[in-house]
Coordinates of C-alpha atoms in Angstrom, one line a residue:
Chain A
M17 CA 119.5 105.8 99.8
Y18 CA 119.0 106.9 103.4
S19 CA 121.5 108.8 105.7
R20 CA 123.0 107.0 108.6
K21 CA 120.8 108.9 111.0
V22 CA 117.6 107.9 109.3
M23 CA 118.8 104.2 109.6
D24 CA 119.7 104.8 113.2
H25 CA 116.2 106.3 114.1
F26 CA 114.6 103.6 112.0
T27 CA 116.4 100.9 113.7
N28 CA 116.1 102.3 117.3
P29 CA 113.4 104.8 117.2
C30 CA 112.9 107.1 120.3
N31 CA 109.6 107.4 122.1
V32 CA 107.6 104.5 120.5
G33 CA 104.4 103.6 122.1
E34 CA 101.2 105.2 123.5
I35 CA 100.7 107.4 126.6
E36 CA 97.7 106.4 128.7
N37 CA 94.9 109.1 129.2
P38 CA 97.1 111.5 127.1
D39 CA 96.3 115.3 127.3
G40 CA 96.6 115.5 123.5
V41 CA 96.2 113.0 120.7
G42 CA 97.1 113.6 116.9
E43 CA 96.1 111.2 114.3
V44 CA 97.2 111.8 110.8
D45 CA 97.5 109.9 107.6
N46 CA 98.7 110.2 103.9
P47 CA 96.0 108.8 101.8
T48 CA 98.4 108.7 98.7
C49 CA 100.9 106.3 100.2
G50 CA 99.0 104.8 103.2
D51 CA 101.2 106.0 105.9
M52 CA 99.6 106.6 109.4
M53 CA 100.9 108.2 112.5
R54 CA 99.4 108.5 116.0
I55 CA 101.1 110.8 118.5
T56 CA 100.0 111.1 122.3
I57 CA 101.4 114.0 124.5
R58 CA 101.4 114.6 128.2
V59 CA 101.6 118.3 129.1
E60 CA 102.2 119.7 132.6
E61 CA 102.1 123.5 133.2
G62 CA 102.7 124.3 129.6
V63 CA 105.6 121.8 129.1
I64 CA 105.6 118.6 127.1
T65 CA 106.7 116.1 129.7
D66 CA 106.1 113.1 127.6
I67 CA 105.4 112.1 124.1
K68 CA 105.1 108.9 122.3
F69 CA 104.3 107.8 118.6
K70 CA 103.0 104.8 116.7
T71 CA 103.6 104.9 112.9
F72 CA 102.7 102.8 109.9
G73 CA 105.0 103.6 107.1
G74 CA 108.4 103.3 105.3
G75 CA 111.9 103.9 106.8
A76 CA 111.6 107.8 106.4
A77 CA 108.2 107.9 108.1
I78 CA 109.4 106.1 111.1
A79 CA 112.7 107.9 111.3
A80 CA 110.8 111.1 111.0
S81 CA 108.2 110.2 113.7
S82 CA 111.2 109.4 116.1
M83 CA 112.9 112.6 115.1
V84 CA 110.0 115.0 115.7
T85 CA 109.3 113.6 119.1
E86 CA 113.0 113.7 120.4
P87 CA 113.6 117.5 120.8
V88 CA 110.0 118.1 122.0
K89 CA 110.2 116.3 125.2
G90 CA 110.8 118.9 128.2
K91 CA 110.1 121.8 125.9
P92 CA 107.4 124.5 126.5
L93 CA 104.5 124.2 124.1
K94 CA 105.3 127.6 122.7
E95 CA 108.7 126.4 121.2
T96 CA 107.4 123.0 119.9
V97 CA 104.7 124.7 117.6
K98 CA 107.5 126.2 115.6
I99 CA 108.9 122.7 114.5
T100 CA 108.5 122.2 110.8
N101 CA 109.1 119.2 108.4
K102 CA 112.1 121.0 107.1
D103 CA 113.6 121.0 110.6
V104 CA 112.7 117.3 110.9
A105 CA 114.4 116.4 107.4
E106 CA 117.6 118.5 108.2
E107 CA 118.0 116.8 111.6
L108 CA 117.9 113.6 109.7
D109 CA 120.8 114.8 107.6
G110 CA 118.4 115.1 104.7
L111 CA 115.7 112.8 103.1
P112 CA 115.3 111.7 99.5
K113 CA 113.1 114.0 97.5
V114 CA 110.3 111.6 97.0
K115 CA 110.3 111.0 100.9
L116 CA 109.9 114.5 102.1
H117 CA 106.2 114.0 102.5
C118 CA 107.1 111.4 105.3
S119 CA 108.5 114.2 107.4
L120 CA 105.3 116.3 106.7
L121 CA 103.4 113.5 108.2
A122 CA 105.6 113.8 111.3
E123 CA 105.0 117.6 111.5
N124 CA 101.3 117.2 111.0
G125 CA 101.1 114.6 113.7
L126 CA 102.8 116.7 116.3
K127 CA 100.7 119.7 115.3
A128 CA 97.6 117.7 115.5
A129 CA 98.4 116.5 119.1
L130 CA 99.1 120.0 120.1
D131 CA 95.8 121.2 118.5
D132 CA 94.0 118.5 120.3
Y133 CA 95.4 119.6 123.6
Y134 CA 94.6 123.3 123.0
K135 CA 91.0 122.2 122.1
K136 CA 90.8 120.4 125.3
I137 CA 91.8 123.2 127.5
S138 CA 89.6 125.7 125.3
Y139 CA 92.6 127.7 124.3
P140 CA 91.7 130.1 121.7
Y141 CA 94.5 129.3 119.4
F142 CA 94.6 126.5 116.8
I143 CA 97.6 125.4 114.6
M144 CA 96.0 123.5 112.0
Chain B
M19 CA 126.9 89.1 107.7
R20 CA 125.0 86.4 106.0
E21 CA 123.8 87.3 102.4
I22 CA 120.8 85.7 101.0
Y23 CA 119.6 86.9 97.5
M24 CA 116.0 86.3 96.9
D25 CA 115.2 88.8 94.2
H26 CA 115.9 86.6 91.1
S27 CA 113.0 88.1 89.2
A28 CA 114.9 91.4 89.3
T29 CA 118.1 89.9 88.0
T30 CA 120.4 87.0 88.5
P31 CA 124.1 86.6 89.1
V32 CA 126.0 85.5 86.0
D33 CA 126.6 81.8 86.1
G34 CA 130.4 80.9 86.5
A35 CA 130.4 78.8 83.3
V36 CA 128.6 81.7 81.4
L37 CA 131.4 84.3 82.4
E38 CA 134.1 81.8 81.4
T39 CA 132.7 81.4 78.1
M40 CA 132.3 85.1 77.7
L41 CA 135.8 86.3 78.6
P42 CA 137.7 85.5 75.5
Y43 CA 135.3 87.5 73.4
F44 CA 136.5 90.8 75.2
R45 CA 140.2 90.3 74.5
E46 CA 141.4 87.8 72.0
K47 CA 138.3 87.3 70.1
F48 CA 137.2 90.8 69.9
G49 CA 136.1 91.0 66.2
N50 CA 133.2 92.9 64.8
A51 CA 130.8 90.2 63.5
S52 CA 130.2 92.2 60.3
S53 CA 133.9 92.3 59.4
I54 CA 135.1 90.2 56.5
H55 CA 138.6 89.0 58.1
Q56 CA 139.0 86.1 60.4
F57 CA 138.4 88.1 63.5
G58 CA 135.1 89.1 62.3
Q59 CA 134.3 85.7 61.0
E60 CA 135.1 84.2 64.3
A61 CA 132.6 86.6 66.0
R62 CA 130.0 85.9 63.2
N63 CA 130.2 82.2 63.8
V64 CA 129.5 82.3 67.5
V65 CA 126.7 84.8 66.9
E66 CA 125.0 82.6 64.6
E67 CA 125.6 79.5 66.9
A68 CA 123.9 81.4 69.6
R69 CA 121.0 82.4 67.5
E70 CA 120.5 78.7 66.5
R71 CA 120.5 77.6 70.2
V72 CA 118.1 80.3 71.3
A73 CA 115.8 79.6 68.3
G74 CA 115.8 75.9 69.1
F75 CA 115.1 76.5 72.8
I76 CA 111.7 78.1 71.9
G77 CA 110.9 76.1 68.8
A78 CA 111.7 78.9 66.4
K79 CA 114.0 79.1 63.2
S80 CA 117.3 80.8 63.7
S81 CA 116.3 83.6 61.1
E82 CA 113.5 84.5 63.3
I83 CA 115.7 85.6 66.2
T84 CA 116.8 89.3 66.5
F85 CA 119.5 90.0 69.2
L86 CA 119.1 93.2 70.9
S87 CA 119.8 94.9 74.2
G88 CA 117.1 93.3 76.4
G89 CA 113.5 93.0 77.5
S90 CA 112.6 96.7 77.2
E91 CA 114.0 97.2 73.6
A92 CA 112.3 94.0 72.5
D93 CA 108.9 95.2 73.8
N94 CA 109.5 98.6 72.3
F95 CA 110.6 97.1 69.1
A96 CA 107.5 94.8 68.9
L97 CA 105.0 97.3 69.7
Q98 CA 106.2 100.4 67.8
G99 CA 107.6 98.4 65.0
L100 CA 104.3 96.6 64.4
T101 CA 102.3 99.9 64.8
S102 CA 104.5 101.6 62.3
A103 CA 104.3 98.7 59.8
Y104 CA 100.6 98.4 60.1
S105 CA 99.8 102.1 60.0
G106 CA 96.7 102.7 58.0
R107 CA 95.5 99.1 58.5
G108 CA 95.5 98.6 62.2
K109 CA 94.3 101.1 64.9
H110 CA 93.7 99.0 68.0
I111 CA 95.9 97.0 70.4
I112 CA 94.8 94.7 73.1
T113 CA 97.0 94.4 76.1
T114 CA 96.7 94.2 79.9
S115 CA 96.9 96.4 82.9
I116 CA 99.6 94.2 84.5
E117 CA 102.2 94.3 82.0
H118 CA 105.7 95.4 82.5
P119 CA 106.3 99.3 82.2
A120 CA 108.2 98.5 78.9
I121 CA 104.7 97.5 77.5
I122 CA 102.3 99.8 79.3
E123 CA 104.5 103.0 78.7
T124 CA 105.0 102.2 75.1
A125 CA 101.3 101.5 74.8
N126 CA 100.6 104.9 76.3
Y127 CA 103.0 106.4 73.9
L128 CA 101.3 104.9 70.9
E129 CA 97.9 106.1 72.4
Q130 CA 99.2 109.6 72.2
N131 CA 99.9 108.9 68.5
G132 CA 96.2 108.0 67.7
I133 CA 96.4 104.2 68.5
S134 CA 93.6 103.0 70.8
V135 CA 94.6 100.5 73.4
T136 CA 92.6 98.2 75.5
Y137 CA 94.0 97.3 78.9
L138 CA 92.4 94.0 80.1
Q139 CA 92.0 93.7 83.9
P140 CA 93.2 90.4 85.5
D141 CA 91.1 88.3 87.9
K142 CA 92.2 88.5 91.5
Y143 CA 95.0 86.0 91.0
G144 CA 96.5 88.2 88.2
L145 CA 95.1 85.9 85.5
I146 CA 94.0 87.0 82.1
H147 CA 91.3 84.7 80.6
P148 CA 91.1 83.9 77.0
H149 CA 87.5 85.0 76.6
Q150 CA 88.4 88.5 77.8
V151 CA 90.9 88.8 74.9
E152 CA 88.3 87.5 72.4
D153 CA 85.5 89.8 73.7
A154 CA 87.8 92.9 73.2
I155 CA 88.6 92.2 69.6
R156 CA 87.5 94.8 67.1
P157 CA 87.8 95.0 63.4
E158 CA 90.7 97.3 63.6
T159 CA 92.6 95.2 66.1
F160 CA 95.9 94.3 64.7
L161 CA 98.0 93.3 67.8
I162 CA 97.4 91.3 71.0
S163 CA 100.3 91.5 73.5
V164 CA 99.9 89.6 76.9
M165 CA 102.7 88.8 79.1
H166 CA 103.6 85.1 79.7
V167 CA 104.3 85.2 83.4
N168 CA 103.7 88.2 85.6
N169 CA 106.9 89.6 87.3
E170 CA 105.3 90.5 90.6
L171 CA 102.9 87.6 91.1
G172 CA 104.4 84.8 89.0
T173 CA 100.9 84.1 87.5
M174 CA 101.2 82.3 84.3
N175 CA 98.7 83.3 81.6
P176 CA 97.3 80.9 79.2
I177 CA 99.4 81.9 76.2
G178 CA 98.6 79.0 73.9
E179 CA 94.9 79.7 74.2
I180 CA 95.4 83.4 73.7
G181 CA 97.6 82.6 70.7
A182 CA 95.0 80.3 69.2
I183 CA 92.4 83.3 69.4
A184 CA 94.8 85.7 67.8
Q185 CA 95.4 83.3 65.0
N186 CA 91.6 82.5 64.4
H187 CA 91.1 86.2 64.1
G188 CA 94.1 86.8 61.9
I189 CA 95.6 89.2 64.6
L190 CA 99.3 89.2 65.6
F191 CA 100.2 87.9 69.0
H192 CA 103.1 89.2 70.9
T193 CA 104.1 88.0 74.5
D194 CA 106.7 89.6 76.8
A195 CA 108.1 86.2 78.1
V196 CA 110.9 87.7 80.1
Q197 CA 109.9 86.0 83.3
A198 CA 109.1 82.7 81.6
F199 CA 112.0 82.1 79.3
G200 CA 114.3 79.7 80.8
K201 CA 111.8 78.7 83.6
L202 CA 109.1 77.2 81.5
P203 CA 109.1 75.1 78.2
I204 CA 108.1 77.6 75.4
D205 CA 107.1 76.4 71.9
V206 CA 106.3 79.4 69.7
V207 CA 104.6 77.2 66.9
A208 CA 102.3 75.3 69.4
M209 CA 101.5 78.4 71.3
N210 CA 100.7 80.4 68.0
I211 CA 103.2 83.1 69.1
D212 CA 104.1 85.7 66.5
L213 CA 106.6 87.7 68.6
L214 CA 108.3 87.0 71.9
S215 CA 110.5 89.1 74.1
A216 CA 113.1 87.5 76.3
S217 CA 116.2 88.7 78.2
S218 CA 119.5 87.1 79.2
H219 CA 120.0 88.6 82.8
K220 CA 117.0 86.8 84.2
I221 CA 118.5 83.5 83.5
Y222 CA 122.1 83.9 84.9
G223 CA 123.4 85.4 81.7
P224 CA 124.8 88.9 81.2
K225 CA 122.8 92.2 81.5
G226 CA 122.4 94.1 78.1
V227 CA 121.3 91.2 75.9
G228 CA 117.9 89.9 74.8
I229 CA 116.0 88.8 71.9
L230 CA 112.8 89.5 70.0
F231 CA 111.6 86.5 68.2
I232 CA 109.6 87.6 65.0
K233 CA 107.8 84.9 63.0
E234 CA 108.8 84.6 59.5
G235 CA 106.8 86.8 57.0
T236 CA 105.7 89.3 59.9
Q237 CA 105.8 92.8 58.7
I238 CA 107.7 95.0 61.3
D239 CA 109.4 98.3 61.0
K240 CA 112.9 99.0 62.5
L241 CA 113.2 100.7 65.9
I242 CA 116.9 101.2 65.6
H243 CA 118.1 102.6 62.3
G244 CA 121.6 102.3 61.0
A245 CA 123.6 99.6 59.2
A246 CA 122.1 96.3 58.1
H247 CA 122.7 94.3 61.2
E248 CA 120.6 91.5 62.3
R249 CA 119.1 91.0 58.9
N250 CA 118.5 94.5 58.6
R251 CA 116.1 94.5 61.7
R252 CA 118.2 96.1 64.3
A253 CA 121.2 98.3 63.6
G254 CA 124.2 98.4 66.0
T255 CA 127.4 96.1 66.3
E256 CA 126.4 92.9 67.9
N257 CA 127.2 92.5 71.6
V258 CA 129.3 89.4 70.8
A259 CA 130.4 88.6 74.5
G260 CA 127.0 89.2 75.7
I261 CA 125.5 87.0 72.9
V262 CA 127.9 84.2 73.6
G263 CA 127.1 84.4 77.4
F264 CA 123.4 84.3 76.7
D265 CA 124.0 81.3 74.6
K266 CA 125.8 79.5 77.3
A267 CA 123.0 80.5 79.8
V268 CA 120.4 79.0 77.5
E269 CA 122.5 75.7 77.3
I270 CA 122.5 75.6 81.0
C271 CA 118.7 76.1 81.3
E272 CA 118.1 73.4 78.6
N273 CA 119.9 71.0 81.1
V274 CA 118.6 72.0 84.5
M275 CA 115.3 73.8 83.8
T276 CA 113.0 70.8 84.6
E277 CA 114.8 69.6 87.7
E278 CA 115.4 73.3 89.1
A279 CA 111.6 74.0 88.5
A280 CA 110.7 71.0 90.6
R281 CA 113.4 71.9 93.3
L282 CA 112.0 75.5 93.5
T283 CA 108.5 74.4 93.8
V284 CA 109.3 72.4 96.8
L285 CA 111.3 75.2 98.3
R286 CA 108.5 77.8 97.7
E287 CA 105.9 75.5 99.4
Y288 CA 108.4 75.0 102.3
F289 CA 108.7 78.7 102.5
W290 CA 105.0 79.5 102.5
N291 CA 104.2 76.7 105.1
K292 CA 106.8 78.0 107.4
I293 CA 105.4 81.6 107.0
E294 CA 101.9 80.6 107.5
T295 CA 102.7 78.7 110.9
S296 CA 105.0 81.4 112.2
I297 CA 103.4 84.7 111.2
P298 CA 99.8 85.8 111.8
D299 CA 97.7 87.8 109.3
V300 CA 99.5 87.1 106.0
I301 CA 98.1 86.1 102.7
Q302 CA 99.7 84.7 99.5
N303 CA 99.1 86.6 96.4
G304 CA 99.0 85.1 92.9
H305 CA 97.4 82.1 91.3
P306 CA 97.3 78.9 93.5
T307 CA 98.3 76.8 90.7
E308 CA 99.0 78.7 87.5
K309 CA 102.2 80.2 88.5
I310 CA 106.0 79.8 88.0
P311 CA 107.9 77.9 90.7
G312 CA 110.4 80.6 92.1
I313 CA 108.0 83.5 93.1
L314 CA 106.2 83.8 96.5
N315 CA 104.4 87.0 96.7
M316 CA 102.8 87.8 100.1
S317 CA 101.0 90.7 102.0
F318 CA 101.5 91.2 105.7
K319 CA 98.7 93.2 107.3
G320 CA 99.5 96.2 109.3
V321 CA 103.1 96.4 108.1
E322 CA 104.6 98.6 105.5
G323 CA 106.6 97.1 102.7
E324 CA 109.6 99.4 102.6
S325 CA 110.2 99.1 106.3
L326 CA 110.2 95.4 105.7
L327 CA 112.7 95.6 102.9
I328 CA 115.0 97.8 104.9
S329 CA 114.8 95.5 107.9
L330 CA 115.5 92.4 105.8
D331 CA 118.3 94.2 104.0
M332 CA 119.9 94.9 107.3
K333 CA 119.9 91.2 108.0
G334 CA 121.5 90.5 104.5
I335 CA 118.2 89.4 102.9
A336 CA 117.3 90.9 99.5
A337 CA 113.7 90.8 98.5
S338 CA 111.5 93.3 96.7
S339 CA 108.1 95.0 97.4
G340 CA 105.3 96.5 95.4
S341 CA 104.5 99.1 98.2
A342 CA 104.0 102.6 97.5
C343 CA 106.8 103.8 99.6
S344 CA 109.4 101.5 98.0
S345 CA 108.7 102.4 94.5
G346 CA 110.1 105.9 94.3
S347 CA 106.7 107.2 92.9
N348 CA 104.8 106.7 96.2
K349 CA 102.2 104.8 94.4
P350 CA 101.4 101.2 95.0
S351 CA 102.4 98.8 92.1
H352 CA 99.9 98.7 89.2
V353 CA 99.9 95.0 89.4
L354 CA 98.7 94.9 93.1
Q355 CA 96.0 97.6 92.2
S356 CA 95.0 95.6 89.3
I357 CA 94.2 92.5 91.3
R358 CA 92.3 94.8 93.7
L359 CA 94.2 93.9 96.7
A360 CA 92.6 95.2 100.0
P361 CA 94.0 98.7 100.9
E362 CA 95.4 97.5 104.2
L363 CA 97.4 94.8 102.4
L364 CA 98.4 96.9 99.4
N365 CA 101.3 98.5 101.1
G366 CA 102.5 95.4 103.1
T367 CA 103.5 93.4 100.1
L368 CA 106.8 91.4 99.5
R369 CA 108.0 89.4 96.7
F370 CA 110.6 86.8 97.2
S371 CA 112.0 85.3 94.0
L372 CA 113.9 82.1 94.5
G373 CA 116.7 81.0 92.4
R374 CA 119.6 78.7 92.0
S375 CA 121.6 79.7 95.1
N376 CA 118.8 79.4 97.6
T377 CA 118.5 76.4 100.0
E378 CA 116.1 75.4 102.7
D379 CA 118.6 76.8 105.2
D380 CA 118.2 80.3 103.6
I381 CA 114.3 79.9 104.0
D382 CA 114.7 79.0 107.8
Y383 CA 117.0 82.1 108.4
T384 CA 114.7 84.4 106.4
V385 CA 111.4 83.2 108.1
D386 CA 113.0 83.8 111.5
A387 CA 114.3 87.1 110.6
L388 CA 110.9 88.0 109.0
S389 CA 108.8 87.0 111.9
E390 CA 110.8 89.1 114.3
I391 CA 110.8 92.2 111.9
V392 CA 106.9 91.8 111.4
E393 CA 106.3 91.6 115.1
R394 CA 108.6 94.8 115.8
L395 CA 106.9 96.9 113.0
R396 CA 103.3 95.7 114.0
A397 CA 104.1 96.9 117.5
M398 CA 105.2 100.3 116.2
A399 CA 102.1 100.8 113.9
P400 CA 99.0 102.6 115.4
V401 CA 95.9 100.2 115.4
S402 CA 93.7 101.4 112.7

């Protein structure tokens, strides 16, 4: 049912955990299926230097969480805001149709964390 | 890798002796049971022998057994066939919110065609109480359909008492006994059952065979039209090999049912005790006493069911889940919702259904795997 890549990310997810005193926190959930995600980020001079996630959800949700955090590390904020759930699903070699919303959770989690960071520094730009 | 199958309520492997009995009926004894020549007569004889055995197993007469394709067809036949035969007389059906989709979806379909349906809600153990059935009866009620054993929880309904209520009110009583047949003694006369659905592949027989028991004198219209097979109740050439296999599977159940039920009860209690001592924050679902031996349904707080299932599968363990994300519909199971399971437990539910192949050693391996998996997934989840 899942691609090899999904299974790999599910078995050995990257960036699991929580950053202490993070610069941005994103907490999102999917009320329909009960999935929850919390992303914390460290930002230094406009660059995401660290990112960690915690997710309650199925295989797709955990794999998508891992996948959304991976390319973000070390990237300037400007580039990361463009990441969509489509990118995440593609990077995972596709997701079953009924699981696409799990990748949306990951996208929203990242955006919420960025949003939170922008709010903290009073930057007049919001993503959500 | 080790393979442990603990999903016997979904389906069972065909017993070796059952398969051996079936094989000649694919090649040498391939006749059509409706043919007049010796090939046909040979097939006819074994079909009738099977009918007799299956009937005897539930205390019925062989003329009351209709062979068909399985549980879903039996449920559809019962509900649609009776509704059609009673059109103009009966307008109301009583069933429950925890039935198999073969009943619920059929009842929904009948509702679209002008039948009103009451879906009784079970208690927190998944049990339907006889007084609920009695209270729901209206003058226009013609059918009560309550499952014998719930497939997710293993909870056993008081079918005999419900049957008596139906009889007192002159209402037909159907039970979907797919999860009870071959596991519990059933007596259609003592339990006042008018119609009963059962399936072969849940009892180590082949897939694609089942029965609908229809009490003598019951008026029912056909679901499958065609030639006059099965006493003109169900058209279609008999699945002779399947029926022979079903016969053998029932014969084995007759011999091992009591002792296997006792063994599985011990095994399930062993399983649960081990879970309780090795994993925190887990509850058992289903009725504490009124349940079949093989099913252990549990909810793990803070863990998602599909993640549990995939992780178990990677360790060679097959179970199933009622969680939203494993269902394909992204909605939690209607049964777990009906017993009003707390939201934080709803999506962390696993069903293990034990069967003939399972041993204490399987349980040890599974509990070790499970406690490791639960710990890993809990560490990965945000604290809510």
